[in-house]
Structures are given as C-alpha cells and as structure tokens.
C-alpha cells in the first residue's frame, strides 16, 4: 500500500475462477483486455484485490497458467489468508483474529461424522480451513447438521446463488448490475456502466501506435508492448510509418540492456523490427505488462518500472524492465525513451538462448 500517495481512487475486488479468469477462453482475451486497461489507467492510483477459495498452492499454479496481474491484496482459502503485494506478506492481524475461538481439531472431529464429506487434497487443508467435496443434492442437509454440531461445540463459486439473489433483491437496484459480458470483460463492463473511469481497453484500439493520444507514462508503455505483440502476430501493416514513429520515440543514442546482459543501441531494435514482422503469426503469443510504476528522478526525467511478460504456447517468460524517459521539450506530454534495462524474473533466467526481442 506504500506505493499510493493517498487513498485509493478505485478498488476492484474480484474472484478468480470464472470471474476474472474465464477457463472457457483459451486465448485469455478478456483477461488480457482487462490487464491492459488496468495497467494503462488504474495501477498508479488504485487497488486490485483477488479473493479466491484457492489455497496459496493452487493460486500459484493458476498464476503460472494464466496472464494474471499482480494484485495489491490477495485473499485466499475462502477468506482465511490475506497477503499483501508481490511478496505476499501475510496479514498477521487477520490470522490472530481468526485464531480467537478457533479449534481446528473440533472441526475435523465433527466433519468426520458425515461420510458424505470427501476430503480435498492436502494442499487445500489450511490452518483455518478444512475442505471437502460434497454432492450438491446432499449439501443443504449436511451443512445444516454440521453447522448445528459445530455451534454446540462452541466456535465460492456461488454463481447460481448470486443469480437467484440478484433476481430476488437487486433487479431494480441501479447500484448493482448483472453483467452481460463474461468474466474479466464483465468487470470492464461494470467500470463503464458506473462511470468509474476509462473503460475502453487499449486492446480495443486498432493501429494504436499511430493514432494514440498519450495520456501518461504507463499508458505509453502499455501501448508500445501492445504494438510489439501485434507486430509479431502480423496483425498490422508492415509499414515504414511505424518505423518512423518509433524513431521519434527512441533516442538516437539510447541503449538497451538485454536481460542476458548484452548492451546494444536502441536503434538496433528499430533496425531489427522488419526482420521479425509476423514471426508469431497464427501462433499463441501474448504480451502484457504488470506492476507499472514511475517516479520523476529529475526535472522532466522519469524512471518507469514494470514486469514485461510473454506467453508463447505454454512457455511463460518475464523480465523486470526499467525505462528512463524524458519529456520532449517541444511537447511536454510526449516522451523520449532514453534507456531500457531488463533482467530476467525468477524462472526465466535459464532461457537466455530463446529469442527475446525487447
């Protein structure tokens, strides 16, 4: 929370499975649209919270499979574990609160009286959570009896229930909507419906590098890497106009430090672009950025930091990226990229032999 100078402009709290993450969307298009929107317009002054029934173990597995952003707060194990930031610092105060009048042994003993309850895997058994599978038709009876038993001893994916609740209680409430879009796209729809801020994802803007109006440093970074993804896909025209546009963005004497440590002129990136055009055409190749932050290091000079990720097929690679940008003298709201420095993130270091462009 230290990255915010004051109170949060907006806080989004979202479940993961079939809410932020659509498991029926193999290309993760809705999630990638949300990612671009959040990093371009909201990350610098707002909070993103994931609330999931998953344990830390299978939450971590999901992060390796899907292009999830790093939340500011992660609520896991059905609300029994709360962590903060990328390093997932445990909320010890919440842990102490849950410890009060909690006896895990009693819960295990009482639940053992119901053969209908089938224990979930060990990864899902947590200090303040005992997890089971239960057939839906038996759920009401077992849950009522188990609750009564636990009360005497002294102590999710609710999609259908939410739809029923909405029909009964919220249909005419203007402050609640039942989104018509799926999952992450429904979250974007809600942002627009309640006019909470920008709701058009940069991914919904075609020819973004030519027609974009730069709003901020984070917005420019998102747009550049979106252009890079589309260039590699061959989705846009292999045009000299794009090359000239990049030459106006990258300083003529700027340098780029590859995550392998190789130092090269930034102009070499521009010279290489035509050679890699369309290399990922027809392939599952996606690029997104995470944790964008920026600080003014001197008058008109900014250090922008973010994690840049690429998912190519089933291979996920990422690097910490630092970009030094200067405001243009003749156009203070536009920026020149002076220097780019990248280092591999954990799990990507051993893949230096795999091509990595920028």
Coordinates of C-alpha atoms in Angstrom, one line a residue:
X1 CA 0.0 0.0 0.0
X2 CA 3.0 2.3 0.4
X3 CA 3.0 3.0 -3.4
X4 CA -0.1 5.1 -3.1
X5 CA 0.3 8.7 -2.0
X6 CA -3.2 8.9 -0.5
X7 CA -6.4 6.9 -0.6
X8 CA -7.2 4.6 -3.5
X9 CA -9.1 6.1 -6.4
X10 CA -10.7 2.8 -7.1
X11 CA -10.6 -0.7 -5.6
X12 CA -11.7 -3.7 -7.5
X13 CA -12.2 -6.9 -5.6
X14 CA -12.7 -10.0 -7.8
X15 CA -12.9 -13.7 -7.5
X16 CA -10.7 -15.6 -9.9
X17 CA -12.2 -18.8 -11.4
X18 CA -14.9 -17.9 -13.9
X19 CA -14.9 -14.3 -12.7
X20 CA -11.5 -12.7 -13.5
X21 CA -10.4 -15.9 -15.3
X22 CA -12.6 -17.4 -18.0
X23 CA -11.4 -21.1 -18.3
X24 CA -13.5 -21.4 -21.5
X25 CA -11.4 -18.7 -23.1
X26 CA -8.2 -20.5 -24.2
X27 CA -6.6 -17.3 -25.6
X28 CA -7.5 -15.3 -22.4
X29 CA -8.6 -12.4 -24.5
X30 CA -11.0 -10.9 -21.9
X31 CA -8.3 -11.1 -19.2
X32 CA -5.7 -9.5 -21.4
X33 CA -8.1 -6.7 -22.2
X34 CA -8.6 -6.1 -18.5
X35 CA -4.8 -6.2 -17.9
X36 CA -4.1 -3.5 -20.5
X37 CA -6.9 -1.3 -19.1
X38 CA -5.7 -1.6 -15.5
X39 CA -2.0 -1.0 -16.2
X40 CA -2.7 1.9 -18.6
X41 CA -5.1 3.8 -16.4
X42 CA -5.5 2.5 -12.9
X43 CA -2.4 0.8 -11.4
X44 CA -0.8 4.0 -10.3
X45 CA -3.6 5.2 -8.0
X46 CA -6.0 2.2 -7.5
X47 CA -6.1 -1.2 -5.8
X48 CA -6.6 -4.6 -7.3
X49 CA -7.7 -7.4 -4.9
X50 CA -8.1 -11.0 -5.8
X51 CA -10.4 -13.0 -3.5
X52 CA -10.4 -16.7 -4.1
X53 CA -11.2 -20.0 -2.5
X54 CA -7.9 -21.4 -3.8
X55 CA -5.1 -22.1 -1.4
X56 CA -1.7 -20.4 -1.9
X57 CA -0.5 -23.6 -3.6
X58 CA -3.1 -23.8 -6.4
X59 CA -3.4 -20.0 -6.6
X60 CA 0.3 -20.1 -7.5
X61 CA -0.4 -22.8 -10.1
X62 CA -3.1 -20.6 -11.7
X63 CA -0.6 -17.7 -12.0
X64 CA 1.7 -19.9 -14.0
X65 CA -1.1 -20.9 -16.4
X66 CA -2.9 -17.6 -16.9
X67 CA -1.8 -14.0 -17.6
X68 CA -2.8 -12.7 -14.2
X69 CA -1.7 -9.3 -12.9
X70 CA -0.1 -9.0 -9.5
X71 CA -2.8 -7.9 -7.1
X72 CA -2.2 -5.4 -4.2
X73 CA -4.1 -7.7 -1.9
X74 CA -4.6 -11.5 -2.2
X75 CA -7.4 -13.1 -0.2
X76 CA -7.2 -16.9 -0.3
X77 CA -8.5 -20.1 1.2
X78 CA -12.1 -18.7 1.4
X79 CA -11.0 -15.6 3.2
X80 CA -8.8 -17.2 5.8
X81 CA -5.5 -16.0 4.5
X82 CA -4.8 -12.4 3.4
X83 CA -1.4 -11.3 1.9
X84 CA -0.1 -8.0 0.5
X85 CA 1.9 -7.2 -2.6
X86 CA 4.1 -9.2 -4.9
X87 CA 6.0 -10.8 -1.9
X88 CA 2.6 -11.8 -0.4
X89 CA 3.3 -10.6 3.1
X90 CA 0.9 -12.4 5.5
X91 CA -1.6 -10.3 7.5
X92 CA -0.7 -11.4 11.0
X93 CA -3.5 -9.3 12.5
X94 CA -6.1 -11.2 10.5
X95 CA -4.5 -14.5 11.5
X96 CA -4.7 -13.6 15.2
X97 CA -8.3 -12.6 14.7
X98 CA -9.2 -16.0 13.2
X99 CA -7.3 -17.8 16.0
X100 CA -9.9 -16.5 18.5
X101 CA -12.2 -19.4 19.5
X102 CA -11.0 -21.5 16.5
X103 CA -10.2 -25.1 17.2
X104 CA -9.3 -27.0 14.0
X105 CA -9.5 -30.4 15.8
X106 CA -13.1 -29.9 16.7
X107 CA -14.0 -29.1 13.1
X108 CA -12.2 -32.2 11.9
X109 CA -13.9 -34.4 14.5
X110 CA -17.4 -33.0 13.7
X111 CA -17.0 -33.3 9.9
X112 CA -15.8 -36.9 10.3
X113 CA -19.4 -37.8 11.4
X114 CA -20.6 -37.2 7.8
X115 CA -19.5 -39.8 5.3
X116 CA -20.9 -37.6 2.5
X117 CA -17.9 -35.3 3.0
X118 CA -14.9 -36.3 0.9
X119 CA -11.7 -34.6 1.9
X120 CA -10.0 -32.4 -0.6
X121 CA -6.2 -32.6 -1.3
X122 CA -3.7 -31.8 1.4
X123 CA -2.8 -28.5 -0.3
X124 CA -6.4 -27.3 0.4
X125 CA -6.3 -28.1 4.1
X126 CA -5.1 -24.9 5.7
X127 CA -4.6 -23.7 9.3
X128 CA -8.1 -22.0 9.3
X129 CA -9.8 -24.1 6.6
X130 CA -10.9 -27.7 6.4
X131 CA -12.1 -28.5 2.9
X132 CA -14.3 -31.2 1.5
X133 CA -16.2 -32.2 -1.7
X134 CA -19.9 -32.7 -1.3
X135 CA -22.6 -33.7 -3.7
X136 CA -24.9 -30.8 -4.4
X137 CA -28.1 -32.7 -3.6
X138 CA -26.8 -33.6 -0.1
X139 CA -25.3 -30.2 0.6
X140 CA -28.2 -28.5 2.3
X141 CA -28.9 -31.3 4.8
X142 CA -25.3 -31.9 5.7
X143 CA -24.4 -28.2 6.0
X144 CA -27.3 -27.6 8.4
X145 CA -26.4 -30.6 10.6
X146 CA -22.7 -29.8 10.6
X147 CA -23.4 -26.1 11.5
X148 CA -25.6 -27.2 14.4
X149 CA -22.9 -29.6 15.6
X150 CA -20.1 -27.0 15.5
X151 CA -22.3 -24.4 17.2
X152 CA -22.9 -26.9 20.1
X153 CA -19.1 -27.4 20.4
X154 CA -18.6 -23.5 20.9
X155 CA -16.8 -21.7 17.7
X156 CA -17.1 -19.8 -3.7
X157 CA -18.3 -20.2 -6.8
X158 CA -21.8 -19.1 -5.9
X159 CA -22.9 -18.4 -9.4
X160 CA -26.3 -19.9 -9.2
X161 CA -26.9 -18.4 -5.7
X162 CA -25.8 -15.0 -6.9
X163 CA -28.2 -15.1 -9.9
X164 CA -31.0 -16.1 -7.6
X165 CA -30.1 -13.3 -5.2
X166 CA -30.0 -10.8 -8.0
X167 CA -33.4 -11.8 -9.3
X168 CA -35.0 -11.5 -5.8
X169 CA -33.2 -8.5 -4.4
X170 CA -31.2 -6.4 -6.9
X171 CA -33.1 -6.3 -10.2
X172 CA -34.3 -2.7 -9.8
X173 CA -31.2 -1.5 -7.9
X174 CA -29.3 0.9 -10.1
X175 CA -26.2 0.3 -8.0
X176 CA -26.0 -3.4 -9.0
X177 CA -25.7 -4.8 -12.4
X178 CA -25.8 -8.4 -13.8
X179 CA -23.1 -8.1 -16.4
X180 CA -23.9 -9.4 -19.9
X181 CA -20.2 -9.9 -20.7
X182 CA -18.2 -12.8 -19.4
X183 CA -15.7 -12.8 -16.6
X184 CA -13.0 -10.1 -16.9
X185 CA -15.0 -8.5 -19.7
X186 CA -17.9 -8.1 -17.3
X187 CA -15.6 -6.3 -14.9
X188 CA -14.7 -3.8 -17.7
X189 CA -18.4 -3.5 -18.5
X190 CA -19.1 -2.6 -14.9
X191 CA -16.4 0.1 -14.8
X192 CA -18.1 1.7 -17.8
X193 CA -21.6 1.2 -16.5
X194 CA -20.8 3.0 -13.3
X195 CA -18.5 5.6 -15.0
X196 CA -15.7 4.7 -12.6
X197 CA -13.1 5.8 -15.1
X198 CA -11.8 4.8 -18.5
X199 CA -13.5 1.6 -19.8
X200 CA -12.0 1.2 -23.3
X201 CA -9.1 -1.1 -23.1
X202 CA -6.0 -0.2 -25.2
X203 CA -6.5 -3.7 -26.8
X204 CA -9.8 -2.4 -28.3
X205 CA -8.0 0.4 -30.2
X206 CA -6.6 -0.6 -33.6
X207 CA -3.4 1.0 -35.0
X208 CA -2.8 2.2 -31.5
X209 CA 0.8 3.3 -32.1
X210 CA -0.2 5.6 -35.0
X211 CA -3.5 7.0 -33.7
X212 CA -2.9 7.1 -29.9
X213 CA -3.1 10.1 -27.7
X214 CA -0.6 9.7 -24.9
X215 CA -2.2 10.2 -21.6
X216 CA 0.6 9.1 -19.2
X217 CA 3.8 7.2 -18.9
X218 CA 2.1 3.9 -18.0
X219 CA -0.3 4.4 -20.9
X220 CA 2.6 4.8 -23.4
X221 CA 4.3 1.6 -22.1
X222 CA 1.1 -0.4 -22.5
X223 CA 0.6 0.9 -26.0
X224 CA 4.2 0.1 -27.1
X225 CA 4.1 -3.5 -26.0
X226 CA 0.7 -4.0 -27.5
X227 CA 2.1 -2.7 -30.7
X228 CA 5.0 -5.2 -30.3
X229 CA 2.6 -8.1 -29.9
X230 CA 0.6 -7.1 -32.9
X231 CA 3.7 -6.6 -35.0
X232 CA 4.9 -10.1 -34.1
X233 CA 1.5 -11.5 -35.0
X234 CA 1.5 -9.7 -38.3
X235 CA -1.9 -8.1 -37.4
X236 CA -0.9 -4.7 -38.5
X237 CA 0.7 -3.4 -41.7
X238 CA 4.5 -3.7 -42.1
X239 CA 4.7 0.0 -42.7
X240 CA 7.6 2.4 -42.8
X241 CA 5.3 4.8 -40.9
X242 CA 5.5 2.6 -37.8
X243 CA 9.3 2.6 -38.1
X244 CA 9.5 6.3 -38.3
X245 CA 7.1 6.7 -35.4
X246 CA 9.5 4.5 -33.2
X247 CA 12.5 6.6 -34.3
X248 CA 10.7 9.6 -32.9
X249 CA 10.2 7.7 -29.6
X250 CA 13.6 6.1 -29.1
X251 CA 16.5 8.4 -28.6
X252 CA 19.1 8.2 -31.4
X253 CA 21.9 7.5 -28.9
X254 CA 19.9 5.5 -26.3
X255 CA 20.9 1.9 -25.4
X256 CA 19.1 -1.3 -24.5
X257 CA 20.5 -3.8 -22.0
X258 CA 19.0 -7.3 -22.8
X259 CA 18.1 -9.5 -19.8
X260 CA 21.1 -11.7 -20.8
X261 CA 23.4 -8.6 -20.1
X262 CA 24.1 -7.8 -23.7
X263 CA 24.2 -4.0 -24.3
X264 CA 23.1 -2.7 -27.7
X265 CA 21.9 0.6 -29.2
X266 CA 18.2 1.1 -29.1
X267 CA 18.3 2.0 -32.8
X268 CA 19.2 -1.7 -33.3
X269 CA 15.7 -2.6 -32.1
X270 CA 14.2 -0.5 -34.8
X271 CA 16.5 -1.9 -37.5
X272 CA 15.6 -5.5 -36.4
X273 CA 11.8 -4.9 -36.4
X274 CA 11.2 -5.6 -40.2
X275 CA 13.1 -8.9 -39.8
X276 CA 10.8 -10.2 -37.1
X277 CA 7.5 -9.0 -38.5
X278 CA 4.9 -11.8 -38.4
X279 CA 7.1 -14.3 -36.8
X280 CA 4.3 -15.3 -34.4
X281 CA 1.5 -15.2 -37.0
X282 CA -1.1 -17.9 -36.3
X283 CA 0.6 -18.8 -33.0
X284 CA -0.5 -18.4 -29.4
X285 CA 1.7 -15.5 -28.5
X286 CA 0.7 -12.8 -26.0
X287 CA 2.5 -9.9 -24.3
X288 CA 1.4 -8.0 -21.2
X289 CA 2.9 -5.8 -18.5
X290 CA 2.4 -5.8 -14.8
X291 CA 3.2 -3.6 -11.8
X292 CA 3.8 -0.4 -13.7
X293 CA 5.2 2.4 -11.5
X294 CA 7.0 5.6 -12.3
X295 CA 8.9 8.3 -10.5
X296 CA 10.4 11.6 -11.5
X297 CA 14.2 11.3 -11.0
X298 CA 15.0 14.9 -12.2
X299 CA 13.0 17.7 -13.8
X300 CA 11.4 16.2 -16.9
X301 CA 13.1 12.8 -16.5
X302 CA 11.2 9.7 -15.4
X303 CA 12.1 6.2 -14.3
X304 CA 9.4 3.7 -15.3
X305 CA 9.5 0.2 -13.9
X306 CA 7.3 -2.8 -14.8
X307 CA 7.3 -6.6 -15.3
X308 CA 7.1 -7.5 -19.0
X309 CA 5.7 -11.0 -19.7
X310 CA 5.5 -13.1 -22.8
X311 CA 3.4 -16.3 -23.2
X312 CA 4.4 -18.3 -26.3
X313 CA 2.5 -21.5 -26.4
X314 CA 3.0 -23.0 -23.0
X315 CA 6.2 -21.1 -22.3
X316 CA 6.0 -18.2 -19.9
X317 CA 8.9 -15.8 -19.6
X318 CA 9.2 -12.4 -17.8
X319 CA 11.7 -9.7 -17.1
X320 CA 11.9 -6.7 -14.8
X321 CA 12.1 -3.7 -17.1
X322 CA 13.3 -0.2 -16.3
X323 CA 12.9 2.6 -18.8
X324 CA 14.4 6.1 -18.5
X325 CA 12.1 8.6 -20.3
X326 CA 12.5 12.3 -20.9
X327 CA 9.7 14.7 -21.6
X328 CA 10.1 16.3 -25.0
X329 CA 11.0 20.0 -24.9
X330 CA 8.6 20.9 -27.7
X331 CA 5.8 18.6 -26.4
X332 CA 5.9 18.1 -22.6
X333 CA 3.2 15.5 -22.7
X334 CA 5.2 13.3 -25.0
X335 CA 8.2 11.2 -24.1
X336 CA 11.5 10.0 -25.4
X337 CA 12.8 6.6 -24.4
X338 CA 16.4 7.2 -23.3
X339 CA 17.5 3.8 -21.9
X340 CA 15.9 0.3 -21.4
X341 CA 17.3 -2.2 -18.9
X342 CA 15.9 -5.7 -18.5
X343 CA 16.7 -8.5 -16.1
X344 CA 15.1 -12.0 -16.0
X345 CA 12.5 -12.7 -13.4
X346 CA 12.6 -15.9 -11.4
X347 CA 12.1 -18.9 -13.6
X348 CA 13.1 -17.2 -16.8
X349 CA 16.8 -16.9 -16.3
X350 CA 17.8 -20.2 -17.8
X351 CA 16.1 -19.4 -21.1
X352 CA 18.6 -16.9 -22.5
X353 CA 19.1 -19.0 -25.6
X354 CA 15.4 -18.4 -26.6
X355 CA 15.0 -15.3 -28.7
X356 CA 13.9 -12.3 -26.7
X357 CA 13.3 -9.1 -28.6
X358 CA 12.6 -6.2 -26.2

